[in-house]
Coordinates of C-alpha atoms and ligand atoms in Angstrom, one line a residue:
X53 CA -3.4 -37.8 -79.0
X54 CA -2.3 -37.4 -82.8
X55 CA -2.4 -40.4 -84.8
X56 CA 0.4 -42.6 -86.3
X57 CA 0.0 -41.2 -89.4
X58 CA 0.1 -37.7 -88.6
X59 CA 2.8 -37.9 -86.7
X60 CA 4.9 -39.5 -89.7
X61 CA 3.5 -36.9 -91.9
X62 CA 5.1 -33.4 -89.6
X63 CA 8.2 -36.1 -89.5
X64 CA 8.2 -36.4 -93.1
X65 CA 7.2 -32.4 -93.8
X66 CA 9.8 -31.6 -91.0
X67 CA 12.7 -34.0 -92.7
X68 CA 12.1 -32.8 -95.9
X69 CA 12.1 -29.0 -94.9
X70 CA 15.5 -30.1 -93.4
X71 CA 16.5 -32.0 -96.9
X72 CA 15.7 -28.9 -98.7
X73 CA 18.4 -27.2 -100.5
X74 CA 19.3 -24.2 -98.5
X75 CA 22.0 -22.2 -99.7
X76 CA 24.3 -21.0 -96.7
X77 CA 25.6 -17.5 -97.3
X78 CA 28.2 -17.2 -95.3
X79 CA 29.7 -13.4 -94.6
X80 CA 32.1 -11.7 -96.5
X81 CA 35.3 -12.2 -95.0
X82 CA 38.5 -10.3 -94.9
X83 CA 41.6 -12.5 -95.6
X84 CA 45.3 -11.4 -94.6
X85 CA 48.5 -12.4 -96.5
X86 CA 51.8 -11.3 -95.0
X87 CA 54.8 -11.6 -92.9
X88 CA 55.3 -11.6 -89.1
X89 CA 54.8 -7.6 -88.7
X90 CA 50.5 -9.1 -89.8
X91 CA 50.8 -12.4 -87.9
X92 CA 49.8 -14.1 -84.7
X93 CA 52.9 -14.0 -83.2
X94 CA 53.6 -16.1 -79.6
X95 CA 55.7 -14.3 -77.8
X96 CA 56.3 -10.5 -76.1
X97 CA 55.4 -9.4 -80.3
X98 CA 52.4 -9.2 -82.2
X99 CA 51.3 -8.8 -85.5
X100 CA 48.8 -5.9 -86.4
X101 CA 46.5 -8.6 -88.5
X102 CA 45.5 -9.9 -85.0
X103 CA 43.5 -6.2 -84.2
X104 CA 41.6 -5.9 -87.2
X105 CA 38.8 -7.6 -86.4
X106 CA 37.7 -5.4 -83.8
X107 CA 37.7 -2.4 -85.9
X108 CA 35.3 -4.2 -88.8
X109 CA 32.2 -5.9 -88.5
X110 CA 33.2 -8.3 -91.2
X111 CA 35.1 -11.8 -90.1
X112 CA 39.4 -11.5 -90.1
X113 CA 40.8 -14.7 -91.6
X114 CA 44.7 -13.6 -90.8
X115 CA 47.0 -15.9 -92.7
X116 CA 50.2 -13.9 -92.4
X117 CA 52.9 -16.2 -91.3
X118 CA 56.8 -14.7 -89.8
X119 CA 59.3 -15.0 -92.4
X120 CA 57.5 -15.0 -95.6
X121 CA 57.6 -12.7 -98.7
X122 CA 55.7 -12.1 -101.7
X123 CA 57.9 -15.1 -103.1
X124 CA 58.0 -17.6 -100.5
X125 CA 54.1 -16.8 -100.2
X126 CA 53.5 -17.6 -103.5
X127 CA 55.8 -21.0 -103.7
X128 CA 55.1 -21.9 -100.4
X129 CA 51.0 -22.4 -101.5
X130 CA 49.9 -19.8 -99.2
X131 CA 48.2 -17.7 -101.6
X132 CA 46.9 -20.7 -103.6
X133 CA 45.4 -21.5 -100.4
X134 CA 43.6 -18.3 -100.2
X135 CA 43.0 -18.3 -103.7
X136 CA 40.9 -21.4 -103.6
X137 CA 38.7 -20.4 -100.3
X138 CA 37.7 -17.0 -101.5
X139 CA 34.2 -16.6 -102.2
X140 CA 33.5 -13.4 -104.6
X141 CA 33.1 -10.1 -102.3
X142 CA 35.8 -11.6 -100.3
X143 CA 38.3 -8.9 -99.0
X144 CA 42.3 -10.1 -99.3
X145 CA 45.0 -7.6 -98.0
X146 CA 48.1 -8.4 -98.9
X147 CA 51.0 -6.2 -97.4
X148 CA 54.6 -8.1 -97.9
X149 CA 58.2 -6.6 -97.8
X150 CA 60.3 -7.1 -94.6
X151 CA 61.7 -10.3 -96.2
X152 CA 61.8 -9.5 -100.1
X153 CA 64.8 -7.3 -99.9
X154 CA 68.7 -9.1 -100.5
X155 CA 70.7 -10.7 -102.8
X156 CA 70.3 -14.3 -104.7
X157 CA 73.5 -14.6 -104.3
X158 CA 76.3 -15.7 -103.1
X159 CA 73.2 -17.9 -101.3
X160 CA 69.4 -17.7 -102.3
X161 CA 67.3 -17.7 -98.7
X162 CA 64.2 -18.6 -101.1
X163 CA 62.8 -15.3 -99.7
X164 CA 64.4 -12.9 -102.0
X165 CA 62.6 -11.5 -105.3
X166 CA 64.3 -10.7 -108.8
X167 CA 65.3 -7.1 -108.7
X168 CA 63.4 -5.1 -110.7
X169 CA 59.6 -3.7 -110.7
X170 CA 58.2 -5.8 -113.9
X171 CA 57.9 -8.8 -115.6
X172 CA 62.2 -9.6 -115.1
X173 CA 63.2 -12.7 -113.8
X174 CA 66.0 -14.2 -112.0
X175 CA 67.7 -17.8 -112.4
X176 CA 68.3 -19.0 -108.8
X177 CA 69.4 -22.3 -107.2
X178 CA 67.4 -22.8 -103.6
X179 CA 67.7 -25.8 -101.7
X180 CA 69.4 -27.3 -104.5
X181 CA 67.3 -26.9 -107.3
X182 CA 67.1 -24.3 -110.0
X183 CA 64.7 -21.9 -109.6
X184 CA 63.0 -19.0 -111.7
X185 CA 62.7 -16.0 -109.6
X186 CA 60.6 -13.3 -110.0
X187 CA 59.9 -9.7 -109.2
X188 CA 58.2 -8.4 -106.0
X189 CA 55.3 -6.8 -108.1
X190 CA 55.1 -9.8 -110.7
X191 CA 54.4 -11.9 -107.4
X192 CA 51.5 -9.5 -106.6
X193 CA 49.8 -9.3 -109.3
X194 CA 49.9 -12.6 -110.4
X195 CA 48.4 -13.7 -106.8
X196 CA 45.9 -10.2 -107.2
X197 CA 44.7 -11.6 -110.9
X198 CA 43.4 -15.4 -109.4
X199 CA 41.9 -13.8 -106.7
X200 CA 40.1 -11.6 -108.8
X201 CA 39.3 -13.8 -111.0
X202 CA 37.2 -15.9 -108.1
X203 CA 35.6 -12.6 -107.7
X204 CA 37.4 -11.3 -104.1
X205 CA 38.3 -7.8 -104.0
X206 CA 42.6 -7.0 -102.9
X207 CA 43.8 -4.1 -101.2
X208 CA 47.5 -4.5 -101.2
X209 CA 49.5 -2.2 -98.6
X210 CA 52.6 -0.5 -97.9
X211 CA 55.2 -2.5 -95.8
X212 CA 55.2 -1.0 -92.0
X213 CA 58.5 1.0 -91.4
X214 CA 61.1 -0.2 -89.0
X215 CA 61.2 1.8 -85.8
X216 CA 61.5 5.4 -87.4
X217 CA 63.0 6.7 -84.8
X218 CA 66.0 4.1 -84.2
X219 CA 68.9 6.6 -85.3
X220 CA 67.9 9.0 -82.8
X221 CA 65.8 11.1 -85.0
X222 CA 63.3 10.4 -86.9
X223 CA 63.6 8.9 -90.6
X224 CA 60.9 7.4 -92.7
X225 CA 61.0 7.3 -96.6
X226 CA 58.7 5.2 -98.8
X227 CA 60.8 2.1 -99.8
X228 CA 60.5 0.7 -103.0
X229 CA 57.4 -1.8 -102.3
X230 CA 55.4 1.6 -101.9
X231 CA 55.8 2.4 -105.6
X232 CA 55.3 -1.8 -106.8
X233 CA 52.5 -1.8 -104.8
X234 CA 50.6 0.7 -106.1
X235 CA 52.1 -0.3 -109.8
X236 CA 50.6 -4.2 -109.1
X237 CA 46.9 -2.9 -108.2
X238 CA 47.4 -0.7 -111.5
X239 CA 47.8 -3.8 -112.9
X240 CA 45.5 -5.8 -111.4
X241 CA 42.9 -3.3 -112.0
X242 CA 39.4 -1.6 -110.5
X243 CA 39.1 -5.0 -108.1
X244 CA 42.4 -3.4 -106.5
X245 CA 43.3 -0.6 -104.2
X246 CA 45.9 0.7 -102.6
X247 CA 46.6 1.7 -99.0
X248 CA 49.6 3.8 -98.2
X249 CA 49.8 1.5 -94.9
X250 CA 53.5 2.1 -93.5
X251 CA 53.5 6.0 -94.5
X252 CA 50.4 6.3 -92.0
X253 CA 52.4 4.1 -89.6
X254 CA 55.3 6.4 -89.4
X255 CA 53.5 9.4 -89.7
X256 CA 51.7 8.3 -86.3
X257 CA 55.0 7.0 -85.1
X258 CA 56.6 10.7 -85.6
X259 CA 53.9 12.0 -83.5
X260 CA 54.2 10.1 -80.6
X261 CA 57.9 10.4 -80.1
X262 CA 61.4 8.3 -80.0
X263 CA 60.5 7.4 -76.3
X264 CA 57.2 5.8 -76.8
X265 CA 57.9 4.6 -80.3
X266 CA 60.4 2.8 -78.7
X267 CA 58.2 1.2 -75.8
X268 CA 56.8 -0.4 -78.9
X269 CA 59.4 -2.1 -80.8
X270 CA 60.7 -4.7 -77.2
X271 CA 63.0 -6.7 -79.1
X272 CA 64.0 -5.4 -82.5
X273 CA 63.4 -2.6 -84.9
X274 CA 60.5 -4.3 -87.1
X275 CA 58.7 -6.6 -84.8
X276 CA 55.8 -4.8 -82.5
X277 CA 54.5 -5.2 -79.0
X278 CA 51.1 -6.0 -78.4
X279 CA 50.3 -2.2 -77.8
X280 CA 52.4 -1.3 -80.9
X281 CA 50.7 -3.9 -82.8
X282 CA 47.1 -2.2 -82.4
X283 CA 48.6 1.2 -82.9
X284 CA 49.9 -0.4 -86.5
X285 CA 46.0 -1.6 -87.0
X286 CA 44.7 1.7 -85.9
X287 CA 47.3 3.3 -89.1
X288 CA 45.8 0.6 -91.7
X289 CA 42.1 1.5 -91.2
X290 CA 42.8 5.6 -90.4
X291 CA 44.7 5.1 -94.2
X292 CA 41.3 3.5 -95.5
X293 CA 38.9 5.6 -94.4
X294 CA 41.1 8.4 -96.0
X295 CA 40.4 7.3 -98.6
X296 CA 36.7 6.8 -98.4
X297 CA 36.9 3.2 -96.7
X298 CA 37.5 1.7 -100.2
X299 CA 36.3 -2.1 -100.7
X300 CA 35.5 -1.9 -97.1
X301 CA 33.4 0.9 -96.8
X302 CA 30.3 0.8 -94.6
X303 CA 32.4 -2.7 -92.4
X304 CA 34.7 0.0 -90.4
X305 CA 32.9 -0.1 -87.3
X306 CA 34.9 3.6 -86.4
X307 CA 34.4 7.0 -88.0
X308 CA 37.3 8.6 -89.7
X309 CA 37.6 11.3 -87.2
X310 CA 37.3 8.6 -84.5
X311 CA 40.7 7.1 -85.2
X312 CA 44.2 8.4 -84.5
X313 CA 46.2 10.1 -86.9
X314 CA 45.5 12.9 -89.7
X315 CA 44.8 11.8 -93.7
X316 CA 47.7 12.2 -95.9
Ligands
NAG1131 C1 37.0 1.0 -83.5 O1 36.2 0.8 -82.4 C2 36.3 -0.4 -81.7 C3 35.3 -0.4 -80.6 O2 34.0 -0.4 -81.1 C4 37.7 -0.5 -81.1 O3 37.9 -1.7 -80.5 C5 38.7 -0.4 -82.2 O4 40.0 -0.4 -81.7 C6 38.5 0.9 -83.0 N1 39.4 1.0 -84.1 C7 40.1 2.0 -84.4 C8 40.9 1.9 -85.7 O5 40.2 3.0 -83.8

């Protein structure tokens, strides 16, 4: 039988191997900032955010929310949120659009951006207050800088298209965020990449046909089904291993041939 005092010595070793400053490293993890079309969505839609997790062997934090813009986003907190949880290596996609588009006026939603692809900006009223409005890129790269300045990495993306196929044939040119986009990363610099998100989207979309592309879209032409939803995800990561995987290479659990679709 071990004596009193050894047995408070192993507690005392054991306690202070427990007191012992340990530092946790937690994994890298990938964080998502967007609209609905990225979200966890609760009814007969879903947001492609919700699949990527299966396709990386990194943790998915998805913190798209339905509704939102780069602008809204960005007053809202949402990407002051994100901002202050990243830790460096940390992975953000941001992929916004779907709400940035209209007028300011005759009535500002508090969605809408300043016209424009630099540093413009736009007096507003919203909800009764005057407002300074800025540009969909400005948004961007002002949210891209302060995460790279806590030393995350940001892949910003390509809005996905509407149902290509609605008028009957199919359509699909790059809308305006394509081109801000790729100007904010330029911006932002080497911590930011591009992916080409809703051009992969539609080009999978014109290969699988009006009948099944429609199959995808239940209610609407911008919000996904489940099944839609997963071919969107499939398009995101096909675009990134294109183009060698980029600040998530060697975390794609899938080869590039692997995946649907063809590189652009
Ligand atoms: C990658 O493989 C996993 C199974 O390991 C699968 O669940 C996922 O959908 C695949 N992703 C793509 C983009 O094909």
């Amino acid at each position: 039988m071990p004596s009193l005092s050894s047995l408070l010595s192993v507690l005392s070793l054991s306690s202070l191997a427990l007191g012992a400053p340990h530092v946790v490293k937690r994994a890298q993890t990938v964080w998502l900032a967007g609209d609905s079309t990225m979200a966890k969505a609760s009814d007969n839609t879903q947001g492609w955010g919700e699949y990527l997790k299966y396709s990386l062997s990194l943790p998915v934090n998805n913190k798209a929310i339905g509704g939102r813009s780069a602008r809204s986003y960005t007053v809202e907190g949402r990407f002051q949120t994100i901002i202050d949880s990243v830790a460096s290596n940390d992975i953000v996609i941001i992929e916004f659009g779907h709400n940035d588009g209209g007028s300011l006026t005759p009535t500002d939603n508090g969605r809408t951006d300043c016209p424009g692809a630099g540093a413009e900006t736009c007096k507003s009223t919203y909800n009764g207050q005057a407002v300074t409005v800025l540009t969909y890129p400005a948004y961007l790269v002002n949210a891209g800088k302060a995460l790279v300045a806590k030393g995350a990495k940001v892949i910003i993306a390509s809005p996905t298209p509407n149902n290509p196929w609605e008028g009957g044939t199919f359509s699909y040119t790059s809308p305006r965020f394509t081109t801000y986009g790729k100007s904010a990363v330029s911006q932002i610099g080497s911590s930011a990449m591009f992916v080409d998100h809703g051009l992969y989207v539609a080009n999978i979309f014109k290969t699988l046909g009006k009948a099944k592309v429609d199959t995808l879209f239940p209610n609407d032409h911008t919000h996904t089904s489940a099944a839609g939803a997963e071919t969107v995800e499939k398009a995101f990561v096909k675009a990134l291993l294109c183009g060698g995987g980029g600040f998530l290479d060697g975390f794609v659990k899938n080869g590039t041939a692997s995946v649907e679709g063809a590189c652009v």
